[in-house]
CSV table of C-alpha atoms in Angstrom, one decimal:
chain,number,residue,atom,x,y,z
A,285,MET,CA,12.4,-2.7,32.6
A,286,ILE,CA,9.1,-4.4,33.6
A,287,ILE,CA,8.8,-5.7,29.9
A,288,GLN,CA,12.4,-6.9,30.0
A,289,GLN,CA,11.7,-8.8,33.3
A,290,GLN,CA,8.6,-10.2,31.9
A,291,GLN,CA,10.4,-11.4,28.7
A,292,HIS,CA,13.1,-13.0,30.8
A,293,PHE,CA,10.6,-14.8,33.1
A,294,SER,CA,8.7,-16.1,30.0
A,295,GLN,CA,11.9,-17.4,28.4
A,296,LEU,CA,12.9,-19.1,31.8
A,297,SER,CA,9.5,-20.4,32.1
A,298,SER,CA,9.4,-22.1,28.8
A,299,ARG,CA,12.7,-23.8,29.5
A,300,LEU,CA,11.3,-25.2,32.7
A,301,ASN,CA,8.3,-26.6,31.2
A,302,LEU,CA,10.2,-29.8,30.6
A,303,PHE,CA,10.2,-30.4,34.3
A,304,THR,CA,6.6,-29.2,35.1
A,305,HIS,CA,4.3,-29.4,32.0
A,306,GLY,CA,2.0,-32.4,31.7
A,307,LYS,CA,2.7,-32.9,28.0
A,308,TYR,CA,6.5,-33.6,28.8
A,309,ARG,CA,5.6,-36.2,31.5
A,310,LEU,CA,6.6,-39.2,29.3
A,311,HIS,CA,9.8,-37.5,28.4
A,312,ARG,CA,10.7,-37.0,31.9
A,313,HIS,CA,10.2,-40.6,32.8
A,314,LEU,CA,11.9,-41.8,29.7
A,315,LEU,CA,14.9,-39.7,30.6
A,316,LEU,CA,14.8,-40.9,34.3
A,317,TRP,CA,14.8,-44.6,33.2
A,318,PHE,CA,17.6,-44.0,30.6
A,319,ALA,CA,19.7,-42.2,33.3
A,320,TYR,CA,19.0,-45.2,35.7
A,321,TRP,CA,20.1,-47.8,33.3
A,322,LEU,CA,23.3,-45.9,32.5
A,323,ILE,CA,24.3,-45.5,36.2
A,324,PHE,CA,23.0,-48.5,37.7
A,325,ALA,CA,22.2,-51.4,35.3
A,326,LEU,CA,25.4,-51.0,33.0
A,327,SER,CA,27.7,-50.4,35.8
A,328,TYR,CA,27.3,-53.9,37.1
A,329,GLU,CA,28.1,-55.8,34.1
A,330,ASN,CA,30.2,-58.9,35.1
A,331,PRO,CA,31.2,-61.8,32.7
A,332,ASP,CA,31.2,-64.1,35.8
A,333,SER,CA,27.4,-63.5,36.5
A,334,ILE,CA,25.1,-66.3,36.3
A,335,GLU,CA,22.8,-65.6,33.2
A,336,PRO,CA,20.1,-65.2,32.6
A,337,TYR,CA,19.2,-65.2,36.3
A,338,ALA,CA,21.3,-62.3,37.2
A,339,THR,CA,19.6,-60.1,34.4
A,340,TYR,CA,16.3,-61.3,35.8
A,341,PHE,CA,17.3,-60.3,39.3
A,342,LYS,CA,18.3,-56.9,38.1
A,343,ILE,CA,15.2,-56.3,36.2
A,344,GLY,CA,13.3,-57.3,39.5
A,345,ILE,CA,15.4,-54.9,41.6
A,346,SER,CA,15.0,-52.2,39.0
A,347,PHE,CA,11.2,-52.7,39.3
A,348,THR,CA,11.1,-52.3,43.0
A,349,LEU,CA,13.3,-49.3,42.9
A,350,PHE,CA,11.0,-47.5,40.4
A,351,PHE,CA,8.0,-48.7,42.2
A,352,GLN,CA,9.1,-47.2,45.4
A,353,ALA,CA,10.3,-44.1,43.6
A,354,TYR,CA,6.6,-43.6,42.0
A,355,VAL,CA,4.9,-44.5,45.4
A,356,ASN,CA,7.1,-41.8,46.9
A,357,MET,CA,6.6,-39.1,44.2
A,358,TYR,CA,2.9,-39.6,43.7
A,359,TRP,CA,1.7,-40.6,47.1
A,360,LEU,CA,4.0,-40.1,50.1
A,361,VAL,CA,5.5,-36.7,48.9
A,362,PRO,CA,2.1,-35.0,48.0
A,363,VAL,CA,0.0,-36.6,50.7
A,364,TYR,CA,2.4,-36.0,53.6
A,365,LEU,CA,5.4,-33.9,52.7
A,366,PHE,CA,3.4,-31.2,50.9
A,367,ASN,CA,1.1,-31.1,53.8
A,368,ASN,CA,3.7,-30.6,56.3
A,369,LYS,CA,3.2,-34.0,57.9
A,370,PHE,CA,6.9,-34.7,58.0
A,371,ARG,CA,6.9,-37.6,60.7
A,372,ARG,CA,4.3,-39.5,58.9
A,373,TYR,CA,6.3,-39.2,55.7
A,374,VAL,CA,9.5,-40.4,57.3
A,375,ILE,CA,7.8,-43.4,59.0
A,376,SER,CA,5.9,-44.3,55.7
A,377,LEU,CA,9.1,-44.0,53.8
A,378,VAL,CA,11.3,-46.0,56.1
A,379,ALA,CA,8.7,-48.7,56.4
A,380,MET,CA,8.4,-49.1,52.6
A,381,LEU,CA,12.2,-49.2,52.3
A,382,LEU,CA,12.4,-51.8,55.0
A,383,LEU,CA,9.7,-53.9,53.5
A,384,PHE,CA,11.4,-54.1,50.1
A,385,SER,CA,14.8,-54.5,51.5
A,386,TRP,CA,13.3,-57.8,53.4
A,387,LEU,CA,11.8,-58.8,50.0
A,388,VAL,CA,15.1,-58.6,48.3
A,389,GLY,CA,16.7,-60.5,51.1
A,390,PHE,CA,14.1,-63.1,51.0
A,391,VAL,CA,14.4,-63.7,47.2
A,392,SER,CA,18.1,-63.9,47.6
A,393,TYR,CA,17.6,-66.6,50.2
A,394,LEU,CA,15.4,-68.6,48.0
A,395,MET,CA,18.2,-68.4,45.1
A,396,ARG,CA,20.8,-69.6,47.4
A,397,ASP,CA,21.0,-73.0,46.0
A,398,LEU,CA,21.2,-71.7,42.5
A,399,ALA,CA,24.3,-69.7,43.4
A,400,ILE,CA,26.0,-72.8,45.0
A,401,SER,CA,25.3,-75.0,42.1
A,402,TYR,CA,26.8,-72.3,39.5
A,403,ALA,CA,29.9,-71.6,41.9
A,404,PRO,CA,32.4,-70.0,41.4
A,405,LYS,CA,30.2,-67.8,39.3
A,406,GLN,CA,28.1,-65.2,41.0
A,407,LEU,CA,24.6,-64.1,41.2
A,408,PHE,CA,23.7,-60.6,41.4
A,409,ASP,CA,22.1,-60.4,44.8
A,410,PRO,CA,22.8,-57.3,46.8
A,411,LYS,CA,22.5,-57.7,50.6
A,412,PRO,CA,19.4,-56.1,52.3
A,413,ALA,CA,21.5,-53.3,53.9
A,414,MET,CA,23.2,-52.4,50.7
A,415,TYR,CA,19.8,-52.5,48.9
A,416,PHE,CA,18.2,-50.3,51.5
A,417,ALA,CA,21.1,-47.6,51.2
A,418,PHE,CA,20.8,-47.7,47.4
A,419,ALA,CA,16.9,-47.5,47.6
A,420,LEU,CA,17.2,-44.5,50.0
A,421,VAL,CA,19.5,-42.5,47.6
A,422,PHE,CA,17.1,-43.5,44.7
A,423,VAL,CA,13.9,-42.5,46.6
A,424,ALA,CA,15.6,-39.4,47.9
A,425,ALA,CA,16.5,-38.3,44.5
A,426,SER,CA,12.7,-38.8,43.4
A,427,SER,CA,11.9,-36.6,46.4
A,428,ALA,CA,14.2,-34.0,45.1
A,429,ILE,CA,12.7,-34.1,41.8
A,430,LYS,CA,9.2,-33.6,43.2
A,431,LEU,CA,10.3,-30.8,45.4
A,432,PHE,CA,12.1,-28.9,42.5
A,433,GLN,CA,8.9,-29.3,40.4
A,434,ARG,CA,7.0,-27.8,43.3
A,435,TRP,CA,9.4,-25.1,43.9
A,436,ILE,CA,9.2,-24.3,40.0
A,437,LEU,CA,5.3,-24.1,40.1
A,438,ASP,CA,5.2,-22.1,43.2
A,439,THR,CA,7.9,-19.6,42.0
A,440,ARG,CA,6.0,-19.3,38.7
A,441,ALA,CA,2.7,-18.6,40.6
A,442,ILE,CA,4.3,-16.1,42.9
A,443,ALA,CA,6.0,-14.4,39.9
A,444,GLU,CA,2.7,-14.3,37.9
A,445,LEU,CA,0.9,-12.9,41.1
A,446,THR,CA,3.5,-10.3,41.6
A,447,ASP,CA,3.3,-9.2,38.0
A,448,VAL,CA,-0.4,-9.0,38.2
A,449,SER,CA,-0.4,-7.0,41.4
A,450,MET,CA,2.3,-4.7,40.0
A,451,ARG,CA,0.4,-4.1,36.8
A,452,ALA,CA,-2.6,-3.3,38.7
A,453,GLU,CA,-1.1,-1.0,41.1
A,454,LEU,CA,0.8,0.7,38.2
A,455,GLU,CA,-2.5,1.2,36.4
A,456,GLN,CA,-4.2,2.6,39.6
A,457,LEU,CA,-1.2,5.0,40.2
A,458,LYS,CA,-1.3,6.2,36.5
A,459,ASN,CA,-5.1,6.8,36.6
A,460,GLN,CA,-4.6,8.9,39.5
A,461,VAL,CA,-2.1,11.1,37.9
A,462,ASN,CA,-4.3,11.7,34.7
A,463,PRO,CA,-7.4,12.9,36.4
A,464,HIS,CA,-5.3,15.1,38.6
A,465,PHE,CA,-3.8,16.8,35.5
A,466,LEU,CA,-7.3,17.1,33.7
A,467,PHE,CA,-8.6,18.7,36.9
A,468,ASN,CA,-6.0,21.5,36.8
A,469,MET,CA,-6.7,22.0,33.0
A,470,LEU,CA,-10.4,22.3,33.2
A,471,ASN,CA,-10.0,24.8,36.0
A,472,ASN,CA,-7.7,26.8,33.6
A,473,VAL,CA,-10.4,26.7,31.0
A,474,ASN,CA,-13.1,27.8,33.5
A,475,VAL,CA,-11.0,30.9,34.3
A,476,LEU,CA,-10.3,31.7,30.8
A,477,ILE,CA,-14.0,31.5,29.7
A,478,GLU,CA,-14.8,34.8,31.4
A,479,SER,CA,-11.4,36.6,30.9
A,480,ASP,CA,-10.5,35.7,27.5
A,481,PRO,CA,-12.8,33.4,25.6
A,482,GLN,CA,-10.4,33.2,22.5
A,483,LYS,CA,-7.5,31.7,24.6
A,484,ALA,CA,-10.2,29.3,26.3
A,485,SER,CA,-10.8,28.1,22.8
A,486,GLN,CA,-7.1,27.5,22.2
A,487,VAL,CA,-6.8,25.8,25.5
A,488,ILE,CA,-9.7,23.4,24.5
A,489,MET,CA,-8.2,22.6,21.3
A,490,SER,CA,-4.9,21.8,22.8
A,491,LEU,CA,-6.4,19.9,25.5
A,492,SER,CA,-8.2,17.7,22.9
A,493,ASP,CA,-4.6,16.9,21.6
A,494,LEU,CA,-3.5,15.9,25.1
A,495,LEU,CA,-6.6,13.7,25.6
A,496,ARG,CA,-5.8,12.1,22.4
A,497,TYR,CA,-2.4,11.3,23.8
A,498,GLN,CA,-3.7,10.1,27.0
A,499,LEU,CA,-6.5,7.8,25.5
A,500,TYR,CA,-4.4,6.2,22.8
A,501,ASP,CA,-0.7,6.6,23.3
A,502,SER,CA,-0.4,6.5,27.1
A,503,ALA,CA,-2.7,3.4,27.2
A,504,ARG,CA,0.5,1.4,26.4
A,505,PRO,CA,3.1,0.2,29.1
A,506,GLU,CA,5.6,2.3,27.3
A,507,VAL,CA,5.6,5.4,25.1
A,508,LEU,CA,8.2,7.2,23.0
A,509,LEU,CA,10.0,9.6,25.1
A,510,SER,CA,9.9,12.2,22.2
A,511,ALA,CA,6.0,11.9,22.4
A,512,ASP,CA,5.9,12.4,26.2
A,513,ILE,CA,8.4,15.4,25.9
A,514,HIS,CA,6.0,16.9,23.2
A,515,PHE,CA,3.1,16.3,25.7
A,516,LEU,CA,5.2,18.2,28.3
A,517,ASN,CA,5.8,21.1,25.8
A,518,ASP,CA,2.0,21.3,25.2
A,519,CYS,CA,1.2,21.4,28.9
A,520,LEU,CA,3.6,24.2,29.4
A,521,ALA,CA,2.3,26.0,26.4
A,522,LEU,CA,-1.0,25.8,27.8
A,523,GLU,CA,0.2,27.3,31.1
A,524,LYS,CA,1.8,30.2,29.1
A,525,ILE,CA,-1.6,30.9,27.4
A,526,ARG,CA,-3.3,31.1,30.8
A,527,ARG,CA,-0.7,33.3,32.6
A,528,ASP,CA,0.6,36.7,31.5
A,529,HIS,CA,3.8,36.6,33.4
A,530,PHE,CA,5.0,33.1,32.6
A,531,GLU,CA,7.9,31.7,30.6
A,532,PHE,CA,9.1,28.2,30.0
A,533,GLU,CA,12.1,26.5,28.4
A,534,LEU,CA,12.2,22.8,27.4
A,535,SER,CA,15.5,21.4,26.0
A,536,THR,CA,16.7,18.1,25.0
A,537,GLU,CA,20.2,16.5,24.4
A,538,GLY,CA,21.0,13.1,23.1
A,539,ILE,CA,17.5,11.9,23.0
A,540,SER,CA,17.1,9.2,20.4
A,541,SER,CA,14.0,8.7,18.3
A,542,GLY,CA,13.2,5.3,19.6
A,543,LEU,CA,13.7,5.7,23.2
A,544,MET,CA,10.7,4.2,25.3
A,545,VAL,CA,9.5,5.4,28.8
A,546,PRO,CA,6.5,4.8,31.1
A,547,PRO,CA,3.8,7.3,30.2
A,548,PHE,CA,3.2,10.4,32.4
A,549,LEU,CA,6.5,9.8,34.3
A,550,PHE,CA,7.5,13.5,34.2
A,551,ILE,CA,4.2,15.4,34.1
A,552,THR,CA,4.0,15.4,38.0
A,553,PHE,CA,7.3,17.3,38.3
A,554,VAL,CA,6.2,19.8,35.7
A,555,GLU,CA,2.8,20.2,37.1
A,556,ASN,CA,4.2,20.9,40.5
A,557,ALA,CA,6.7,23.2,39.0
A,558,ILE,CA,4.0,25.2,37.3
A,559,LYS,CA,1.8,25.4,40.5
A,560,HIS,CA,4.6,26.4,42.8
A,561,SER,CA,6.0,29.0,40.3
A,562,LEU,CA,2.7,30.9,40.4
A,563,ASN,CA,3.5,34.6,41.0
A,564,PRO,CA,0.8,37.1,40.1
A,565,ASP,CA,3.0,40.1,40.4
A,566,HIS,CA,6.3,39.0,38.9
A,567,ALA,CA,7.8,36.9,36.2
A,568,ALA,CA,7.8,33.3,36.7
A,569,TYR,CA,9.4,30.5,34.8
A,570,VAL,CA,9.9,26.8,34.4
A,571,ARG,CA,12.8,25.2,32.7
A,572,VAL,CA,12.9,21.4,31.8
A,573,TYR,CA,16.1,19.6,30.6
A,574,PHE,CA,16.4,16.1,29.2
A,575,HIS,CA,19.9,14.6,28.7
A,576,LEU,CA,20.8,11.1,27.6
A,577,VAL,CA,24.3,9.5,27.7
A,578,ASN,CA,25.2,6.0,27.7
A,579,GLY,CA,21.8,4.8,28.5
A,580,ILE,CA,21.5,7.2,31.6
A,581,LEU,CA,18.6,9.5,31.4
A,582,THR,CA,18.7,12.8,33.3
A,583,PHE,CA,15.5,14.8,33.7
A,584,LYS,CA,15.8,18.1,35.6
A,585,CYS,CA,12.9,20.6,36.3
A,586,VAL,CA,13.6,24.0,37.8
A,587,ASN,CA,11.1,26.6,38.5
A,588,SER,CA,11.1,29.9,40.2
A,589,LYS,CA,9.5,30.6,43.5
A,590,PRO,CA,7.4,33.7,44.5
A,591,LEU,CA,8.9,35.9,47.0
A,592,VAL,CA,5.7,35.6,49.2
A,593,LYS,CA,4.9,31.8,49.7
A,594,LEU,CA,1.3,31.3,48.6
A,595,ALA,CA,-1.2,28.9,50.5
A,596,GLU,CA,-0.5,25.4,49.4
A,597,ASP,CA,-3.3,23.3,47.7
A,598,SER,CA,-3.6,20.1,49.7
A,599,PRO,CA,-4.5,17.7,46.9
A,600,GLY,CA,-1.3,18.5,45.1
A,601,GLY,CA,0.8,16.2,47.3
A,602,ILE,CA,-0.9,13.1,45.7
A,603,GLY,CA,1.3,13.3,42.4
A,604,LEU,CA,4.7,13.1,44.1
A,605,ALA,CA,3.8,10.0,46.2
A,606,ASN,CA,2.4,8.4,43.1
A,607,VAL,CA,5.4,9.0,41.0
A,608,ARG,CA,7.8,7.9,43.7
A,609,ARG,CA,5.9,4.7,43.9
A,610,ARG,CA,6.0,4.1,40.1
A,611,LEU,CA,9.7,4.7,40.0
A,612,GLU,CA,10.1,2.0,42.7
A,613,LEU,CA,7.9,-0.4,40.9
A,614,ILE,CA,9.4,0.1,37.4
A,615,TYR,CA,13.1,0.8,38.0
A,616,GLY,CA,13.7,-0.7,41.6
A,617,ALA,CA,17.2,0.7,42.5
A,618,ASN,CA,18.0,1.9,39.0
A,619,TYR,CA,17.0,5.5,39.5
A,620,GLU,CA,17.9,8.5,41.7
A,621,LEU,CA,15.5,11.3,42.6
A,622,ASP,CA,16.8,14.5,44.2
A,623,MET,CA,14.8,17.6,45.2
A,624,LYS,CA,16.5,20.8,46.1
A,625,GLU,CA,15.1,24.2,47.2
A,626,THR,CA,16.6,27.5,47.5
A,627,ARG,CA,15.2,30.9,48.4
A,628,ASP,CA,14.5,31.7,44.7
A,629,THR,CA,14.2,28.2,43.0
A,630,TYR,CA,13.0,24.6,43.3
A,631,SER,CA,14.6,21.9,41.3
A,632,VAL,CA,13.9,18.2,40.8
A,633,THR,CA,16.5,16.0,39.3
A,634,LEU,CA,15.6,12.3,38.2
A,635,ILE,CA,18.3,10.2,36.8
A,636,VAL,CA,17.1,6.8,35.4
A,637,LYS,CA,19.1,3.8,34.2
A,638,LEU,CA,17.3,2.7,31.0
């Protein structure tokens, strides 16, 4: 899921580069000028206009509009608006609009004799109030563009920081799980060295396979589910070597060969099942089931409980807290975790939408 989110964000980010990346700056300005010419300049075509003076006047007004837009985008917005100086921004913006509105009105006043001499033809000379209103809309649009760019950049930065933080936390949680498992296995070897050296040798060989999986396969963000199931089977087999009265069952149904999952997602439940099934005087068991249907993976782990409750090992609670946090980070709301306990059994059911 994290990989899919990253791919989606990368595709979206590449599409938005047109609005933010420096190499597309010229394209953005050309697009803005073209849109302006279509909306403003061509919409005021009038056969009764006094040419070429009307065109000169349009060009002059266009120049003032773009000048104000660029002053707003590259000075007023970054200096005042982005620094939360809203009052200064409004005062500066209104002052600029009033100044250029007065300038347009002054030029219109200077050209009044020309308009009279060419009557009844018209000279394109918008009134200062109309120019102020249009310039306000134009400058507001430039502010919206700049704010949109800032929003994209901030969103991208937040998403990247969140991704980096999430990856770092996932790596930390995964690294906490792996040493905990190795600690348990090394304790098993230590016990077997004195009681059964041959079994200890088998455990060491099997442990080397597990370490190979841990160092190479599990280093990736996702691993094959079949490989992770094989890893669990090796762990249970190691436990069976260590304990005389222990049986396990691991079954799968509907598991496809290419299905990917985060590494070491299920080992914590199996470890706890092994630990809490410990019963020196009676047979104990652990049963693990994997079932996949319509993209819904169901994992269930059931273990027997001793009749007399053994003293709990305090460090054992680290694993469950870690796996809960990993599930939240990776799957969000797309998982269900249920734990049930009876007098004789303890079961964990994990349902994940892949």
